[in-house]
Coordinates of C-alpha atoms and ligand atoms in Angstrom, one line a residue:
M97 CA 0.0 0.0 0.0
P98 CA 1.6 3.3 -1.1
I99 CA 1.1 5.4 2.0
K100 CA 1.9 9.0 1.2
Q101 CA 0.9 11.0 4.4
I102 CA -0.1 10.5 7.9
K103 CA -2.0 13.1 10.0
L104 CA -2.3 13.1 13.7
H105 CA -5.3 15.1 14.8
K106 CA -5.2 15.7 18.6
V107 CA -8.7 15.9 19.9
K108 CA -10.4 16.7 23.1
M109 CA -14.1 16.0 23.8
K110 CA -16.2 16.3 26.9
L111 CA -18.2 13.3 28.0
N112 CA -22.0 13.8 28.5
S113 CA -21.6 12.6 32.0
P114 CA -18.6 11.8 34.2
F115 CA -17.5 8.2 34.3
T116 CA -16.3 6.8 37.6
T117 CA -14.3 3.6 38.2
S118 CA -12.6 2.1 41.2
F119 CA -9.7 4.5 40.2
G120 CA -11.4 7.9 39.7
T121 CA -13.5 10.0 37.5
M122 CA -13.2 11.0 33.9
E123 CA -14.9 14.1 32.5
T124 CA -13.1 14.5 29.2
K125 CA -11.4 12.3 26.7
E126 CA -8.2 13.3 24.9
F127 CA -7.0 11.2 22.0
F128 CA -5.7 11.2 18.5
I129 CA -7.4 10.5 15.3
T130 CA -4.9 9.3 12.8
E131 CA -5.5 9.7 9.1
I132 CA -3.4 7.7 6.7
I133 CA -3.6 8.8 3.1
D134 CA -2.5 6.7 0.0
D135 CA -1.4 7.7 -3.6
K136 CA -5.0 8.0 -4.7
G137 CA -6.3 10.1 -2.0
N138 CA -8.1 7.3 -0.1
R139 CA -8.1 8.0 3.7
G140 CA -8.0 5.4 6.5
F141 CA -8.8 6.4 10.1
G142 CA -7.6 5.1 13.5
E143 CA -8.3 6.3 17.1
S144 CA -6.0 6.2 20.1
V145 CA -7.5 4.9 23.3
A146 CA -5.0 5.6 26.0
F147 CA -6.1 8.1 28.7
T148 CA -4.3 11.2 29.9
S149 CA -3.2 9.4 33.1
P150 CA -1.9 5.8 33.3
W151 CA -4.5 4.4 35.7
Y152 CA -5.9 1.8 33.3
S153 CA -2.7 0.9 31.6
E154 CA 0.8 2.4 31.6
E155 CA 0.3 4.2 28.3
T156 CA -1.0 7.8 28.1
V157 CA -1.9 10.4 25.4
K158 CA 1.6 11.7 25.7
T159 CA 3.4 8.4 25.6
N160 CA 1.2 7.6 22.5
E161 CA 2.3 10.8 20.7
H162 CA 6.0 10.2 21.6
V163 CA 6.0 6.6 20.5
I164 CA 3.9 7.3 17.3
E165 CA 6.0 10.2 16.2
D166 CA 9.5 9.1 17.2
F167 CA 9.3 5.4 16.5
L168 CA 6.3 4.0 14.7
I169 CA 5.9 6.5 11.8
P170 CA 9.6 6.2 11.0
L171 CA 9.2 2.4 10.8
L172 CA 6.3 2.9 8.4
K173 CA 8.7 5.1 6.4
E174 CA 11.3 2.5 6.1
N175 CA 9.0 -0.5 5.4
T176 CA 6.4 -1.2 2.7
I177 CA 3.2 -2.9 3.8
E178 CA 1.0 -5.0 1.5
H179 CA -1.5 -6.2 4.0
P180 CA -2.4 -4.8 7.4
D181 CA -1.5 -8.1 9.1
E182 CA 2.2 -7.1 8.5
V183 CA 2.0 -4.0 10.6
L184 CA 2.6 -5.8 13.9
E185 CA 5.8 -7.4 12.4
V186 CA 7.0 -4.0 11.2
F187 CA 6.5 -2.7 14.7
K188 CA 8.1 -5.7 16.4
S189 CA 11.3 -3.9 17.5
I190 CA 9.2 -1.7 19.8
R191 CA 8.2 -3.4 23.0
R192 CA 4.7 -2.9 24.2
H193 CA 3.0 0.5 23.5
N194 CA 0.2 -1.5 22.2
M195 CA -2.3 1.5 22.2
A196 CA 0.1 3.6 20.1
K197 CA 0.6 0.7 17.7
S198 CA -3.0 0.1 17.4
T199 CA -3.7 3.7 16.6
L200 CA -1.8 3.4 13.3
E201 CA -2.7 -0.2 12.6
G202 CA -6.4 0.5 12.7
A203 CA -6.0 3.3 10.2
I204 CA -4.1 1.0 7.9
W205 CA -7.0 -1.6 8.2
D206 CA -9.4 1.1 7.3
L207 CA -7.3 2.2 4.3
Y208 CA -6.9 -1.3 3.1
A209 CA -10.6 -2.1 3.2
K210 CA -11.3 1.1 1.4
R211 CA -8.9 0.3 -1.2
K212 CA -10.6 -3.0 -1.7
E213 CA -13.9 -1.4 -1.6
I214 CA -15.2 -3.8 1.2
P215 CA -16.4 -3.2 4.7
L216 CA -13.8 -3.5 7.4
A217 CA -15.9 -6.2 9.1
E218 CA -15.5 -8.3 6.0
A219 CA -11.8 -7.6 5.6
L220 CA -11.4 -9.0 9.1
G221 CA -13.5 -12.1 8.3
G222 CA -16.5 -11.0 10.2
T223 CA -20.0 -12.4 9.2
K224 CA -22.6 -10.8 11.5
S225 CA -24.9 -8.0 10.0
E226 CA -25.8 -6.8 13.5
I227 CA -24.3 -7.0 16.8
D228 CA -25.7 -7.1 20.4
V229 CA -24.4 -4.5 22.7
G230 CA -24.5 -3.8 26.5
I231 CA -23.6 -0.8 28.5
S232 CA -21.1 -0.1 31.2
I233 CA -22.3 2.1 34.1
G234 CA -19.8 3.9 36.3
I235 CA -19.9 4.1 40.0
Q236 CA -22.9 6.3 41.0
P237 CA -23.3 8.6 44.0
T238 CA -26.2 6.5 45.5
V239 CA -27.8 3.1 44.9
E240 CA -30.9 4.9 43.9
D241 CA -29.0 6.8 41.2
L242 CA -27.6 3.5 40.0
I243 CA -31.1 1.8 40.0
N244 CA -32.5 4.6 38.0
T245 CA -29.6 4.7 35.5
I246 CA -30.0 0.9 35.0
D247 CA -33.7 1.3 34.5
H248 CA -33.1 3.9 31.8
Y249 CA -30.8 1.6 29.9
V250 CA -32.8 -1.5 30.3
K251 CA -35.8 0.4 28.9
E252 CA -33.4 1.5 25.9
G253 CA -33.0 -2.2 25.2
Y254 CA -29.3 -2.8 26.1
K255 CA -28.6 -6.6 26.2
R256 CA -26.6 -6.5 29.4
I257 CA -25.7 -4.1 32.1
K258 CA -22.2 -3.8 33.4
I259 CA -21.8 -2.3 36.8
K260 CA -18.4 -0.9 38.1
I261 CA -17.6 -2.0 41.6
K262 CA -15.1 -1.3 44.3
P263 CA -14.6 -2.2 47.9
G264 CA -17.6 -0.6 49.8
W265 CA -19.7 -0.5 46.5
D266 CA -20.1 -4.1 45.6
V267 CA -22.0 -7.0 47.2
D268 CA -24.7 -5.1 48.9
V269 CA -25.2 -2.8 45.8
L270 CA -25.3 -5.7 43.5
R271 CA -27.8 -7.6 45.8
E272 CA -30.2 -4.6 45.7
V273 CA -29.7 -4.3 41.9
R274 CA -30.5 -8.0 41.4
K275 CA -33.6 -7.6 43.6
Q276 CA -34.9 -4.7 41.4
F277 CA -33.9 -6.5 38.1
P278 CA -34.3 -10.2 38.7
D279 CA -33.9 -11.3 35.0
T280 CA -31.6 -8.6 33.5
P281 CA -28.2 -9.9 32.4
I282 CA -25.8 -8.3 34.8
M283 CA -22.1 -8.3 35.3
A284 CA -19.6 -6.4 37.5
D285 CA -16.3 -4.9 36.7
A286 CA -13.7 -4.2 39.5
N287 CA -10.9 -2.7 37.5
S288 CA -8.4 -4.6 39.8
A289 CA -9.7 -3.3 43.1
Y290 CA -9.4 -6.5 45.1
T291 CA -6.9 -9.1 46.3
L292 CA -7.1 -12.7 47.3
N293 CA -7.7 -11.6 50.8
D294 CA -11.2 -10.6 49.5
I295 CA -11.9 -14.2 48.3
D296 CA -14.7 -14.9 50.8
H297 CA -16.2 -11.5 50.2
L298 CA -16.3 -12.0 46.5
K299 CA -17.7 -15.4 46.8
Q300 CA -20.9 -13.9 48.0
L301 CA -21.5 -12.8 44.4
D302 CA -22.1 -16.4 43.4
D303 CA -25.7 -16.0 44.8
L304 CA -26.5 -13.2 42.5
N305 CA -26.5 -15.0 39.0
L306 CA -24.0 -12.6 37.5
M307 CA -22.7 -13.3 33.9
M308 CA -19.2 -12.6 35.1
I309 CA -16.9 -10.5 37.2
E310 CA -14.4 -8.6 35.2
Q311 CA -10.8 -8.1 36.3
P312 CA -11.3 -8.5 40.1
L313 CA -7.5 -8.8 40.9
A314 CA -4.3 -7.1 40.0
H315 CA -3.9 -5.5 36.5
D316 CA -0.9 -7.7 35.8
D317 CA -1.9 -10.9 37.3
I318 CA -3.0 -14.3 35.9
I319 CA -2.0 -16.5 38.7
D320 CA -4.2 -15.3 41.5
H321 CA -7.1 -15.0 39.2
A322 CA -6.8 -18.8 38.6
T323 CA -7.0 -19.3 42.4
L324 CA -10.2 -17.1 42.5
Q325 CA -11.8 -18.8 39.5
E326 CA -11.2 -22.1 41.2
A327 CA -12.9 -20.9 44.3
M328 CA -15.8 -19.0 42.7
E329 CA -18.8 -20.1 40.5
T330 CA -19.2 -16.7 38.8
P331 CA -17.1 -16.7 35.6
V332 CA -14.0 -14.5 35.8
C333 CA -13.4 -12.2 32.8
L334 CA -10.0 -10.7 32.2
D335 CA -9.5 -7.2 30.8
E336 CA -6.4 -5.4 32.0
S337 CA -4.3 -8.6 32.2
I338 CA -4.6 -9.5 28.5
H339 CA -2.1 -7.7 26.3
S340 CA -1.6 -10.2 23.6
F341 CA -2.5 -13.6 22.1
E342 CA 0.2 -15.1 24.3
D343 CA -1.4 -13.6 27.5
A344 CA -4.7 -15.1 26.4
R345 CA -3.2 -18.4 25.7
K346 CA -1.5 -18.5 29.1
A347 CA -4.6 -17.3 31.0
V348 CA -6.8 -20.0 29.4
E349 CA -4.3 -22.7 30.0
L350 CA -4.0 -21.7 33.7
G351 CA -7.7 -21.5 34.2
S352 CA -7.4 -17.8 35.2
C353 CA -10.7 -16.9 33.4
K354 CA -13.7 -18.3 31.5
I355 CA -14.3 -15.2 29.4
I356 CA -12.0 -12.5 27.8
N357 CA -12.8 -8.8 27.2
V358 CA -10.9 -8.0 24.0
K359 CA -9.9 -4.4 23.5
I360 CA -8.2 -3.6 20.3
G361 CA -5.9 -0.9 21.7
R362 CA -4.9 -3.0 24.7
V363 CA -3.7 -6.0 22.5
G364 CA -1.9 -3.8 19.9
G365 CA -4.5 -3.8 17.1
L366 CA -6.9 -5.8 15.0
T367 CA -4.6 -8.4 13.8
E368 CA -3.7 -9.5 17.4
A369 CA -7.4 -9.3 18.4
K370 CA -8.2 -11.7 15.5
R371 CA -5.6 -14.1 16.8
I372 CA -7.1 -14.0 20.3
H373 CA -10.4 -14.5 18.6
D374 CA -9.4 -17.6 16.6
Y375 CA -7.7 -19.1 19.7
C376 CA -10.7 -18.6 21.8
K377 CA -12.9 -20.0 19.2
E378 CA -10.9 -23.2 19.0
K379 CA -10.9 -23.5 22.8
G380 CA -14.7 -22.6 23.2
I381 CA -13.9 -19.5 25.4
D382 CA -16.6 -16.7 25.1
I383 CA -15.2 -13.3 24.2
W384 CA -16.7 -9.9 23.8
C385 CA -15.4 -6.5 22.7
G386 CA -14.6 -4.0 25.4
G387 CA -14.6 -0.2 25.2
M388 CA -12.4 2.7 26.2
L389 CA -15.0 5.4 25.9
E390 CA -14.1 5.9 22.3
A391 CA -15.4 8.5 19.9
G392 CA -16.8 7.4 16.6
V393 CA -13.8 6.1 14.9
G394 CA -12.8 3.8 17.6
R395 CA -16.3 2.7 18.0
A396 CA -16.6 1.8 14.3
H397 CA -13.5 -0.4 14.6
N398 CA -15.0 -2.1 17.7
I399 CA -18.2 -2.8 15.7
A400 CA -16.3 -4.4 12.7
L401 CA -14.3 -6.6 15.1
T402 CA -17.4 -7.8 17.0
T403 CA -18.8 -9.2 13.7
L404 CA -16.4 -12.1 14.1
T405 CA -18.4 -15.2 15.3
Q406 CA -16.6 -15.9 18.7
F407 CA -17.7 -12.5 20.0
T408 CA -20.6 -14.3 21.6
L409 CA -21.4 -11.9 24.4
P410 CA -22.7 -8.3 24.2
G411 CA -19.9 -5.7 24.1
D412 CA -19.4 -2.3 25.7
T413 CA -19.8 -0.3 22.5
A414 CA -22.9 1.6 23.3
S415 CA -24.5 4.4 21.1
S416 CA -22.6 7.6 20.4
A417 CA -25.2 9.6 22.3
R418 CA -24.4 7.7 25.5
Y419 CA -21.0 9.5 25.5
W420 CA -21.1 12.6 23.3
K421 CA -23.3 15.5 22.4
Q422 CA -22.0 15.3 19.0
D423 CA -19.8 12.4 17.7
I424 CA -17.1 12.8 15.0
I425 CA -18.6 10.4 12.6
D426 CA -21.7 10.6 10.3
P427 CA -24.1 8.8 10.8
E428 CA -23.5 8.5 14.6
V429 CA -23.7 5.0 16.1
T430 CA -27.2 4.2 17.1
V431 CA -28.5 1.3 19.2
T432 CA -32.0 -0.1 18.7
D433 CA -33.3 -2.8 21.0
G434 CA -29.8 -3.4 22.1
V435 CA -28.6 -4.0 18.5
I436 CA -26.2 -2.0 16.2
K437 CA -26.7 -2.6 12.5
V438 CA -23.1 -3.1 11.0
P439 CA -22.4 -0.5 8.3
T440 CA -22.0 -1.9 4.7
K441 CA -20.0 0.9 3.2
P442 CA -16.3 0.4 2.5
G443 CA -13.8 0.6 5.4
I444 CA -15.1 1.6 8.9
G445 CA -18.4 2.4 7.1
Y446 CA -19.0 5.8 8.6
E447 CA -17.9 9.2 7.2
I448 CA -15.8 11.5 9.3
N449 CA -17.9 14.5 10.3
E450 CA -15.1 17.0 9.3
E451 CA -16.8 19.9 11.0
A452 CA -17.3 18.2 14.3
L453 CA -13.8 16.7 14.2
K454 CA -12.4 20.2 13.5
S455 CA -14.3 21.7 16.4
Y456 CA -12.7 19.4 18.8
T457 CA -9.2 19.5 17.3
T458 CA -6.5 21.3 19.2
E459 CA -3.5 20.5 17.0
V460 CA -2.8 18.7 13.7
K461 CA 0.6 17.2 12.9
T462 CA 1.4 16.1 9.3
F463 CA 4.1 13.6 8.3
D464 CA 5.0 12.9 4.6
L465 CA 6.2 9.4 3.9
Ligands
OSB778 O1 -12.6 -1.5 32.4 O2 -13.7 -1.8 30.7 C1 -13.1 -1.0 31.4 C2 -13.9 2.6 30.6 C3 -12.7 3.2 30.7 C4 -11.7 2.4 31.1 C5 -11.9 1.1 31.4 C6 -13.0 0.5 31.1 C7 -14.2 1.2 30.8 C8 -15.5 0.7 30.7 C9 -16.5 1.4 29.7 O3 -16.0 -0.1 31.3 C10 -16.3 1.1 28.3 C11 -17.1 1.9 27.3 O4 -18.2 2.2 27.5 O5 -16.4 2.4 26.4
MG779 MG1 -12.8 -3.6 32.5

């Protein structure tokens, strides 16, 4: 693919409502939209997912910028790429920095699909024409607020509700939620807020018929999670712990989880996400596509990935309107009865809303290849 130019749009958007996890509250999202342009003027788009502070992973907006500019773009200058599956190999000399890599790799996948004039979903081998989605609800000021918020999204049709938990906002809260919503598919996400000392406490969740508990223990652990899964009925799902196909394989072999949350940025791009998908399909491990409060471009990539068959559980890619007053894509992502219709146009299948993107952009850097 003859890549001629790369543009890094630095963007800042305000969330409709603050999002609170066991680590703190986010009110805005800063990220990059990468635009990769070929010799014919085709444009592929990617979105970075790292946050401004390294609470979820070690990467940040600033480390993404540094690594993309100083290491990854130079590697794209030195190498030619025929197929997006080669990008990870080209980036191999750079350890980790998966979210930085994924930002460029995603744009190259979009460009590839546009050049072939096929939807990104098809380019990835996906077959679904619609995908089921759930919603992730941050920690609320009161249980009543939480119940009202859940009620709102259940009425909107979301297929499952994910509730953020932390010590002091967990078993009692979920028990109350289960009482109010006896039949709703519910899961909990701890973002690494517990240790094995909490094992008896966490085991109380087994009475609540949860779909899963996501990342209860340390962000870098797969050993203690195996101990917990052994002791607990509720399926353990890993998020933060899985950075690669190898991590997924080892976690599954150890019995550290029964489910995996696949985030494209966390695993270094769509090619690695596909490898994890294929492995989990072979092993019969259910997976779903996680979210990083993405704007439209990242959301479109998540939707395309979710069309692969082993994404058997609803993901976190909710509607644009759940996050943003005005998204940067046209049309925006909409959810009807808990379902997103997969776009059929080439590439990510949504147009960039240039005016909206511009209104959120604080800086644009251009690199000629
Ligand atoms: O742990 O999945 C997570 C949001 C930010 C950082 C981490 C997580 C989340 C979510 C929400 O749960 C995902 C989304 O709605 O995009
Ligand atoms: Mg999570």
